[in-house]
mmCIF file of C-alpha atoms in Angstrom:
data_model
loop_
_atom_site.group_PDB
_atom_site.id
_atom_site.type_symbol
_atom_site.label_atom_id
_atom_site.label_comp_id
_atom_site.label_asym_id
_atom_site.label_seq_id
_atom_site.Cartn_x
_atom_site.Cartn_y
_atom_site.Cartn_z
ATOM 1 C CA LYS A 199 2.920 -34.070 14.056
ATOM 2 C CA GLU A 200 4.632 -35.816 11.172
ATOM 3 C CA TYR A 201 5.750 -32.382 9.890
ATOM 4 C CA GLU A 202 7.027 -31.020 13.206
ATOM 5 C CA ASP A 203 10.687 -31.624 12.542
ATOM 6 C CA ILE A 204 10.753 -30.270 9.004
ATOM 7 C CA LYS A 205 13.263 -27.442 8.634
ATOM 8 C CA GLU A 206 13.721 -27.196 4.912
ATOM 9 C CA VAL A 207 11.638 -27.995 1.960
ATOM 10 C CA THR A 208 13.294 -28.490 -1.389
ATOM 11 C CA ILE A 209 10.554 -29.040 -4.012
ATOM 12 C CA PRO A 210 11.489 -31.708 -6.565
ATOM 13 C CA SER A 211 11.341 -30.755 -10.343
ATOM 14 C CA SER A 212 8.462 -33.209 -10.881
ATOM 15 C CA ILE A 213 6.202 -31.196 -8.666
ATOM 16 C CA VAL A 214 4.184 -28.570 -10.514
ATOM 17 C CA ALA A 215 1.837 -27.366 -7.712
ATOM 18 C CA ILE A 216 1.790 -27.155 -3.930
ATOM 19 C CA GLY A 217 -1.828 -27.814 -2.673
ATOM 20 C CA ASN A 218 -4.029 -26.011 -0.300
ATOM 21 C CA ARG A 219 -2.635 -25.969 3.297
ATOM 22 C CA ALA A 220 0.102 -28.407 2.224
ATOM 23 C CA PHE A 221 2.604 -27.158 4.796
ATOM 24 C CA ASN A 222 0.264 -25.015 6.852
ATOM 25 C CA ASN A 223 1.465 -24.280 10.360
ATOM 26 C CA THR A 224 4.749 -26.301 9.866
ATOM 27 C CA LEU A 225 6.280 -24.421 12.749
ATOM 28 C CA ASN A 226 9.939 -25.374 12.475
ATOM 29 C CA LEU A 227 10.157 -24.829 8.719
ATOM 30 C CA THR A 228 12.821 -22.095 7.973
ATOM 31 C CA THR A 229 13.549 -22.545 4.171
ATOM 32 C CA VAL A 230 11.609 -23.142 0.912
ATOM 33 C CA ILE A 231 13.405 -23.851 -2.363
ATOM 34 C CA GLY A 232 11.330 -24.019 -5.617
ATOM 35 C CA HIS A 233 12.243 -24.611 -9.214
ATOM 36 C CA LYS A 234 11.287 -23.523 -12.649
ATOM 37 C CA ASN A 235 8.676 -26.251 -13.202
ATOM 38 C CA LEU A 236 6.714 -25.243 -10.084
ATOM 39 C CA LYS A 237 3.632 -23.379 -11.459
ATOM 40 C CA VAL A 238 1.608 -22.419 -8.515
ATOM 41 C CA LEU A 239 1.364 -22.430 -4.646
ATOM 42 C CA LEU A 240 -2.228 -22.788 -3.824
ATOM 43 C CA GLU A 241 -4.167 -21.002 -1.028
ATOM 44 C CA ASP A 242 -2.746 -21.310 2.484
ATOM 45 C CA SER A 243 0.063 -23.430 1.262
ATOM 46 C CA PHE A 244 2.575 -22.190 3.869
ATOM 47 C CA LYS A 245 0.266 -20.022 6.109
ATOM 48 C CA GLY A 246 1.305 -19.966 9.692
ATOM 49 C CA CYS A 247 4.865 -21.174 9.159
ATOM 50 C CA THR A 248 6.057 -18.748 11.835
ATOM 51 C CA ASN A 249 9.790 -19.563 11.618
ATOM 52 C CA LEU A 250 9.897 -19.462 7.768
ATOM 53 C CA LYS A 251 12.784 -17.041 6.908
ATOM 54 C CA SER A 252 13.894 -17.868 3.325
ATOM 55 C CA ILE A 253 11.891 -18.452 0.119
ATOM 56 C CA LYS A 254 13.534 -19.020 -3.222
ATOM 57 C CA LEU A 255 10.962 -19.280 -6.139
ATOM 58 C CA ASP A 256 11.237 -19.116 -9.790
ATOM 59 C CA LYS A 257 9.531 -16.263 -11.802
ATOM 60 C CA ASN A 258 7.072 -18.785 -13.259
ATOM 61 C CA THR A 259 5.636 -19.748 -9.875
ATOM 62 C CA ASN A 260 2.303 -18.099 -9.116
ATOM 63 C CA ILE A 261 1.443 -17.493 -5.509
ATOM 64 C CA LEU A 262 -2.229 -17.488 -4.350
ATOM 65 C CA ARG A 263 -3.979 -15.921 -1.472
ATOM 66 C CA TYR A 264 -2.843 -16.521 2.099
ATOM 67 C CA ALA A 265 0.050 -18.607 0.836
ATOM 68 C CA PHE A 266 2.461 -16.991 3.322
ATOM 69 C CA ALA A 267 0.109 -15.239 5.733
ATOM 70 C CA ASN A 268 1.250 -15.162 9.322
ATOM 71 C CA CYS A 269 4.825 -15.977 8.480
ATOM 72 C CA TYR A 270 6.197 -13.766 11.053
ATOM 73 C CA ASN A 271 9.882 -14.275 10.574
ATOM 74 C CA LEU A 272 9.760 -13.920 6.704
ATOM 75 C CA GLU A 273 11.625 -10.676 6.022
ATOM 76 C CA GLU A 274 12.510 -10.508 2.386
ATOM 77 C CA ILE A 275 11.146 -11.703 -0.927
ATOM 78 C CA HIS A 276 11.611 -11.041 -4.745
ATOM 79 C CA LEU A 277 8.220 -11.124 -6.561
ATOM 80 C CA TYR A 278 7.689 -11.693 -10.293
ATOM 81 C CA ASN A 279 3.969 -12.476 -10.552
ATOM 82 C CA GLU A 280 1.903 -10.130 -12.758
ATOM 83 C CA LEU A 281 -0.741 -10.241 -10.048
ATOM 84 C CA ILE A 282 -0.019 -10.260 -6.286
ATOM 85 C CA ASP A 283 -3.004 -12.039 -4.885
ATOM 86 C CA GLU A 284 -5.022 -10.769 -2.016
ATOM 87 C CA TYR A 285 -3.858 -11.608 1.583
ATOM 88 C CA THR A 286 -0.707 -13.395 0.135
ATOM 89 C CA PHE A 287 1.511 -11.912 2.888
ATOM 90 C CA TYR A 288 -1.097 -10.913 5.375
ATOM 91 C CA TYR A 289 0.467 -10.347 8.798
ATOM 92 C CA SER A 290 3.853 -11.597 7.615
ATOM 93 C CA GLY A 291 7.199 -10.165 8.941
ATOM 94 C CA LEU A 292 8.336 -8.757 5.529
ATOM 95 C CA LYS A 293 10.717 -5.829 5.813
ATOM 96 C CA LYS A 294 11.704 -5.677 2.163
ATOM 97 C CA VAL A 295 10.059 -6.656 -1.010
ATOM 98 C CA THR A 296 11.578 -6.435 -4.516
ATOM 99 C CA PHE A 297 8.968 -6.231 -7.310
ATOM 100 C CA ASP A 298 10.091 -7.366 -10.754
ATOM 101 C CA ASN A 299 8.883 -5.287 -13.715
ATOM 102 C CA LEU A 300 6.482 -8.090 -14.541
ATOM 103 C CA VAL A 301 4.303 -7.106 -11.638
ATOM 104 C CA LYS A 302 1.180 -5.095 -12.706
ATOM 105 C CA SER A 303 -1.337 -5.452 -9.929
ATOM 106 C CA ILE A 304 -1.320 -5.626 -6.120
ATOM 107 C CA GLN A 305 -4.604 -6.915 -4.691
ATOM 108 C CA SER A 306 -6.350 -6.106 -1.448
ATOM 109 C CA HIS A 307 -4.684 -6.849 1.916
ATOM 110 C CA ALA A 308 -1.748 -8.446 -0.047
ATOM 111 C CA PHE A 309 0.855 -6.866 2.447
ATOM 112 C CA TYR A 310 -1.414 -6.053 5.275
ATOM 113 C CA ALA A 311 0.217 -5.436 8.638
ATOM 114 C CA CYS A 312 3.706 -6.338 7.413
ATOM 115 C CA LYS A 313 6.909 -4.532 8.601
ATOM 116 C CA LEU A 314 8.021 -2.906 5.365
ATOM 117 C CA GLU A 315 10.426 -0.033 5.820
ATOM 118 C CA ASN A 316 10.862 1.434 2.268
ATOM 119 C CA LEU A 317 8.679 0.635 -0.711
ATOM 120 C CA TYR A 318 9.753 0.889 -4.381
ATOM 121 C CA LEU A 319 6.951 0.324 -6.826
ATOM 122 C CA PRO A 320 8.351 -0.100 -10.463
ATOM 123 C CA ASP A 321 6.477 1.572 -13.385
ATOM 124 C CA SER A 322 4.964 -1.774 -14.440
ATOM 125 C CA ILE A 323 2.521 -1.525 -11.437
ATOM 126 C CA GLU A 324 -0.913 0.052 -12.449
ATOM 127 C CA TYR A 325 -3.290 -1.139 -9.599
ATOM 128 C CA ILE A 326 -3.138 -1.005 -5.750
ATOM 129 C CA GLY A 327 -6.134 -2.672 -3.955
ATOM 130 C CA SER A 328 -7.853 -1.759 -0.797
ATOM 131 C CA GLU A 329 -5.760 -2.091 2.438
ATOM 132 C CA ALA A 330 -3.005 -3.473 0.417
ATOM 133 C CA PHE A 331 -0.282 -1.912 2.623
ATOM 134 C CA ALA A 332 -2.470 -0.831 5.552
ATOM 135 C CA TYR A 333 -0.874 -0.966 8.961
ATOM 136 C CA ASN A 334 2.743 -1.043 7.785
ATOM 137 C CA ARG A 335 3.665 1.174 10.658
ATOM 138 C CA TRP A 336 7.345 1.322 9.750
ATOM 139 C CA ILE A 337 7.208 2.487 6.122
ATOM 140 C CA LYS A 338 9.330 5.549 5.999
ATOM 141 C CA SER A 339 9.237 6.159 2.139
ATOM 142 C CA ILE A 340 7.262 5.206 -0.913
ATOM 143 C CA LYS A 341 8.354 5.593 -4.610
ATOM 144 C CA PHE A 342 5.140 5.113 -6.531
ATOM 145 C CA SER A 343 4.980 3.677 -10.196
ATOM 146 C CA LYS A 344 4.044 6.720 -12.357
ATOM 147 C CA ASN A 345 1.614 4.348 -14.180
ATOM 148 C CA ILE A 346 -0.611 3.559 -11.088
ATOM 149 C CA THR A 347 -4.204 4.598 -11.874
ATOM 150 C CA HIS A 348 -6.004 3.159 -8.952
ATOM 151 C CA ILE A 349 -5.124 3.334 -5.188
ATOM 152 C CA GLY A 350 -7.919 1.544 -3.215
ATOM 153 C CA ALA A 351 -9.693 2.536 -0.015
ATOM 154 C CA ASP A 352 -7.539 2.273 3.073
ATOM 155 C CA ALA A 353 -4.671 1.234 1.059
ATOM 156 C CA PHE A 354 -2.000 2.934 3.205
ATOM 157 C CA LYS A 355 -3.829 3.670 6.261
ATOM 158 C CA TYR A 356 -1.911 3.769 9.622
ATOM 159 C CA CYS A 357 1.529 4.004 7.739
ATOM 160 C CA GLU A 358 2.638 6.039 10.650
ATOM 161 C CA GLU A 359 6.372 6.656 9.844
ATOM 162 C CA LEU A 360 5.671 7.787 6.269
ATOM 163 C CA SER A 361 7.071 11.174 5.796
ATOM 164 C CA GLU A 362 5.773 12.296 2.429
ATOM 165 C CA ILE A 363 3.076 11.375 -0.155
ATOM 166 C CA ILE A 364 3.732 12.256 -3.881
ATOM 167 C CA LEU A 365 0.761 10.844 -5.750
ATOM 168 C CA PRO A 366 1.605 8.984 -8.964
ATOM 169 C CA GLU A 367 1.325 11.263 -12.086
ATOM 170 C CA ASN A 368 -1.294 9.078 -13.740
ATOM 171 C CA LEU A 369 -3.521 8.379 -10.741
ATOM 172 C CA THR A 370 -7.137 8.927 -11.538
ATOM 173 C CA ASP A 371 -8.967 7.043 -8.824
ATOM 174 C CA LEU A 372 -8.200 7.384 -5.110
ATOM 175 C CA GLY A 373 -10.095 5.461 -2.578
ATOM 176 C CA ALA A 374 -11.658 6.651 0.667
ATOM 177 C CA CYS A 375 -9.304 6.904 3.636
ATOM 178 C CA ALA A 376 -6.321 5.875 1.457
ATOM 179 C CA PHE A 377 -3.820 7.602 3.562
ATOM 180 C CA TYR A 378 -5.814 7.709 6.788
ATOM 181 C CA ALA A 379 -3.737 8.303 9.967
ATOM 182 C CA CYS A 380 -0.390 8.615 8.303
ATOM 183 C CA SER A 381 0.595 10.794 11.202
ATOM 184 C CA ASN A 382 4.190 11.716 10.281
ATOM 185 C CA VAL A 383 3.493 12.917 6.764
ATOM 186 C CA LYS A 384 4.767 16.441 6.346
ATOM 187 C CA LYS A 385 4.405 16.839 2.556
ATOM 188 C CA VAL A 386 1.557 15.859 0.085
ATOM 189 C CA VAL A 387 1.751 16.441 -3.577
ATOM 190 C CA ILE A 388 -1.497 15.884 -5.501
ATOM 191 C CA ASN A 389 -1.004 15.027 -9.141
ATOM 192 C CA LYS A 390 -2.523 16.754 -12.171
ATOM 193 C CA LYS A 391 -4.883 13.936 -13.253
ATOM 194 C CA LEU A 392 -6.692 13.496 -10.081
ATOM 195 C CA THR A 393 -10.283 15.168 -10.088
ATOM 196 C CA ARG A 394 -11.704 13.710 -6.832
ATOM 197 C CA ILE A 395 -10.399 13.448 -3.407
ATOM 198 C CA PRO A 396 -12.701 11.226 -1.391
ATOM 199 C CA GLY A 397 -13.716 11.507 2.271
ATOM 200 C CA GLY A 398 -11.162 10.791 4.721
ATOM 201 C CA ALA A 399 -8.331 10.488 2.180
ATOM 202 C CA PHE A 400 -5.806 12.153 4.385
ATOM 203 C CA TYR A 401 -7.565 12.242 7.644
ATOM 204 C CA SER A 402 -5.519 12.558 10.863
ATOM 205 C CA ASN A 403 -2.281 13.309 9.208
ATOM 206 C CA HIS A 404 -1.122 15.318 12.182
ATOM 207 C CA SER A 405 2.199 16.625 10.888
ATOM 208 C CA LEU A 406 0.835 18.170 7.619
ATOM 209 C CA GLU A 407 0.704 21.899 7.932
ATOM 210 C CA ILE A 408 0.163 23.087 4.398
ATOM 211 C CA ILE A 409 -1.651 21.543 1.373
ATOM 212 C CA ARG A 410 -1.905 22.759 -2.259
ATOM 213 C CA ILE A 411 -5.062 21.695 -4.153
ATOM 214 C CA PRO A 412 -4.373 21.794 -7.927
ATOM 215 C CA LYS A 413 -7.051 23.179 -10.170
ATOM 216 C CA ASN A 414 -7.877 19.791 -11.735
ATOM 217 C CA VAL A 415 -9.393 18.742 -8.411
ATOM 218 C CA LYS A 416 -13.263 19.332 -8.716
ATOM 219 C CA TYR A 417 -14.505 17.370 -5.636
ATOM 220 C CA ILE A 418 -13.309 16.833 -2.120
ATOM 221 C CA GLY A 419 -15.191 14.616 0.239
ATOM 222 C CA LYS A 420 -15.995 15.104 3.897
ATOM 223 C CA LYS A 421 -13.027 15.127 6.324
ATOM 224 C CA ALA A 422 -10.511 14.507 3.420
ATOM 225 C CA PHE A 423 -8.167 17.001 5.302
ATOM 226 C CA SER A 424 -9.563 16.898 8.818
ATOM 227 C CA GLY A 425 -7.971 15.772 12.116
ATOM 228 C CA MET A 426 -4.713 17.587 11.479
ATOM 229 C CA ASN A 427 -2.643 20.751 12.295
ATOM 230 C CA LEU A 428 -3.195 22.599 8.925
ATOM 231 C CA LYS A 429 -2.095 26.131 8.928
ATOM 232 C CA GLU A 430 -2.712 27.002 5.180
ATOM 233 C CA ILE A 431 -4.650 25.507 2.266
ATOM 234 C CA ILE A 432 -3.547 26.798 -1.157
ATOM 235 C CA ILE A 433 -6.269 26.464 -3.936
ATOM 236 C CA GLU A 434 -5.295 26.778 -7.528
ATOM 237 C CA LYS A 435 -7.825 28.550 -9.588
ATOM 238 C CA ASP A 436 -8.275 29.511 -13.285
ATOM 239 C CA TYR A 437 -7.176 33.110 -13.850
ATOM 240 C CA ALA A 438 -10.871 34.532 -14.065
ATOM 241 C CA ALA A 439 -12.241 32.365 -11.265
ATOM 242 C CA PRO A 440 -13.640 34.185 -8.148
ATOM 243 C CA SER A 441 -11.924 33.481 -4.841
ATOM 244 C CA ILE A 442 -14.533 31.188 -3.434
ATOM 245 C CA ILE A 443 -14.457 27.448 -2.308
ATOM 246 C CA PRO A 444 -15.528 25.411 -5.385
ATOM 247 C CA LYS A 445 -18.970 23.970 -5.375
ATOM 248 C CA GLY A 446 -17.737 20.381 -5.520
ATOM 249 C CA PHE A 447 -16.014 20.655 -2.134
ATOM 250 C CA GLU A 448 -18.244 19.045 0.472
ATOM 251 C CA ALA A 449 -19.052 20.768 3.688
ATOM 252 C CA GLY A 450 -16.539 19.682 6.379
ATOM 253 C CA TRP A 451 -13.778 18.718 3.718
ATOM 254 C CA TYR A 452 -11.345 20.328 6.156
ATOM 255 C CA GLU A 453 -11.576 21.127 9.868
ATOM 256 C CA SER A 454 -9.359 23.213 12.240
ATOM 257 C CA ASN A 455 -8.189 21.402 15.406
ATOM 258 C CA GLY A 456 -9.100 24.467 17.321
ATOM 259 C CA LYS A 457 -5.627 25.494 17.876
ATOM 260 C CA ASN A 458 -4.688 27.054 14.519
ATOM 261 C CA ARG A 459 -6.807 29.291 12.402
ATOM 262 C CA ILE A 460 -6.514 27.771 8.817
ATOM 263 C CA LYS A 461 -5.543 30.354 6.084
ATOM 264 C CA ILE A 462 -7.170 29.917 2.679
ATOM 265 C CA THR A 463 -5.049 31.253 -0.165
ATOM 266 C CA PHE A 464 -6.280 31.334 -3.640
ATOM 267 C CA ILE A 465 -3.744 31.495 -6.463
ATOM 268 C CA ASN A 466 -4.289 32.011 -10.248
ATOM 269 C CA VAL A 467 -2.532 29.453 -12.454
#
């Protein structure tokens, strides 16, 4: 009760850390202002501050897991941390995130069920953890860092307004169901370094009608391209290769919805 009337927190320069749950569920808090001496916000420090709208932190301040989870009115933030910790903005109201070029890794569930609309990931980012952006139902576009090598399982599942997926050019590890139920996607471009497409990777992308599988892909898991309205699959082959489905493609890697007969086209490249 002693914190009920707090609306703004300006952290004095003598403070170097905010402890676990320090302002947890301070419901009337709207503004947090930090400083360059503030080194860390510990776990749950502002979790559940449902009216928090403005955060001003220095680039030297590290933010740990759940620090701003369930901050439903927090709409925008600029992030500098090399690592964005897991669950940091879990179920927050974020609509816009600006990532500084210092950011390298986004851990699991970091932005789970936020309200992001457009996502720009600078080329400093190399890693996206499992469910990092899952259930961001309003994301319309994603510009990936070209240096991302790992996208974890379910990372972008149920991003239902996303219209296209252009995988990062250096991606080598794609997790299962990474783009599950991205139902508005009309275009998918698979990069030249990815050799495995795991099960369920693009499952239930209802709006996708044509997909091109580059010749570098040697394995496709079950239901990777199922539950959609595919009309044509184009498979790149080496010039002398026979026109057969490669052995590394699991049975049931694609399925017709019963309405369309899927055309399989082989092209020599």
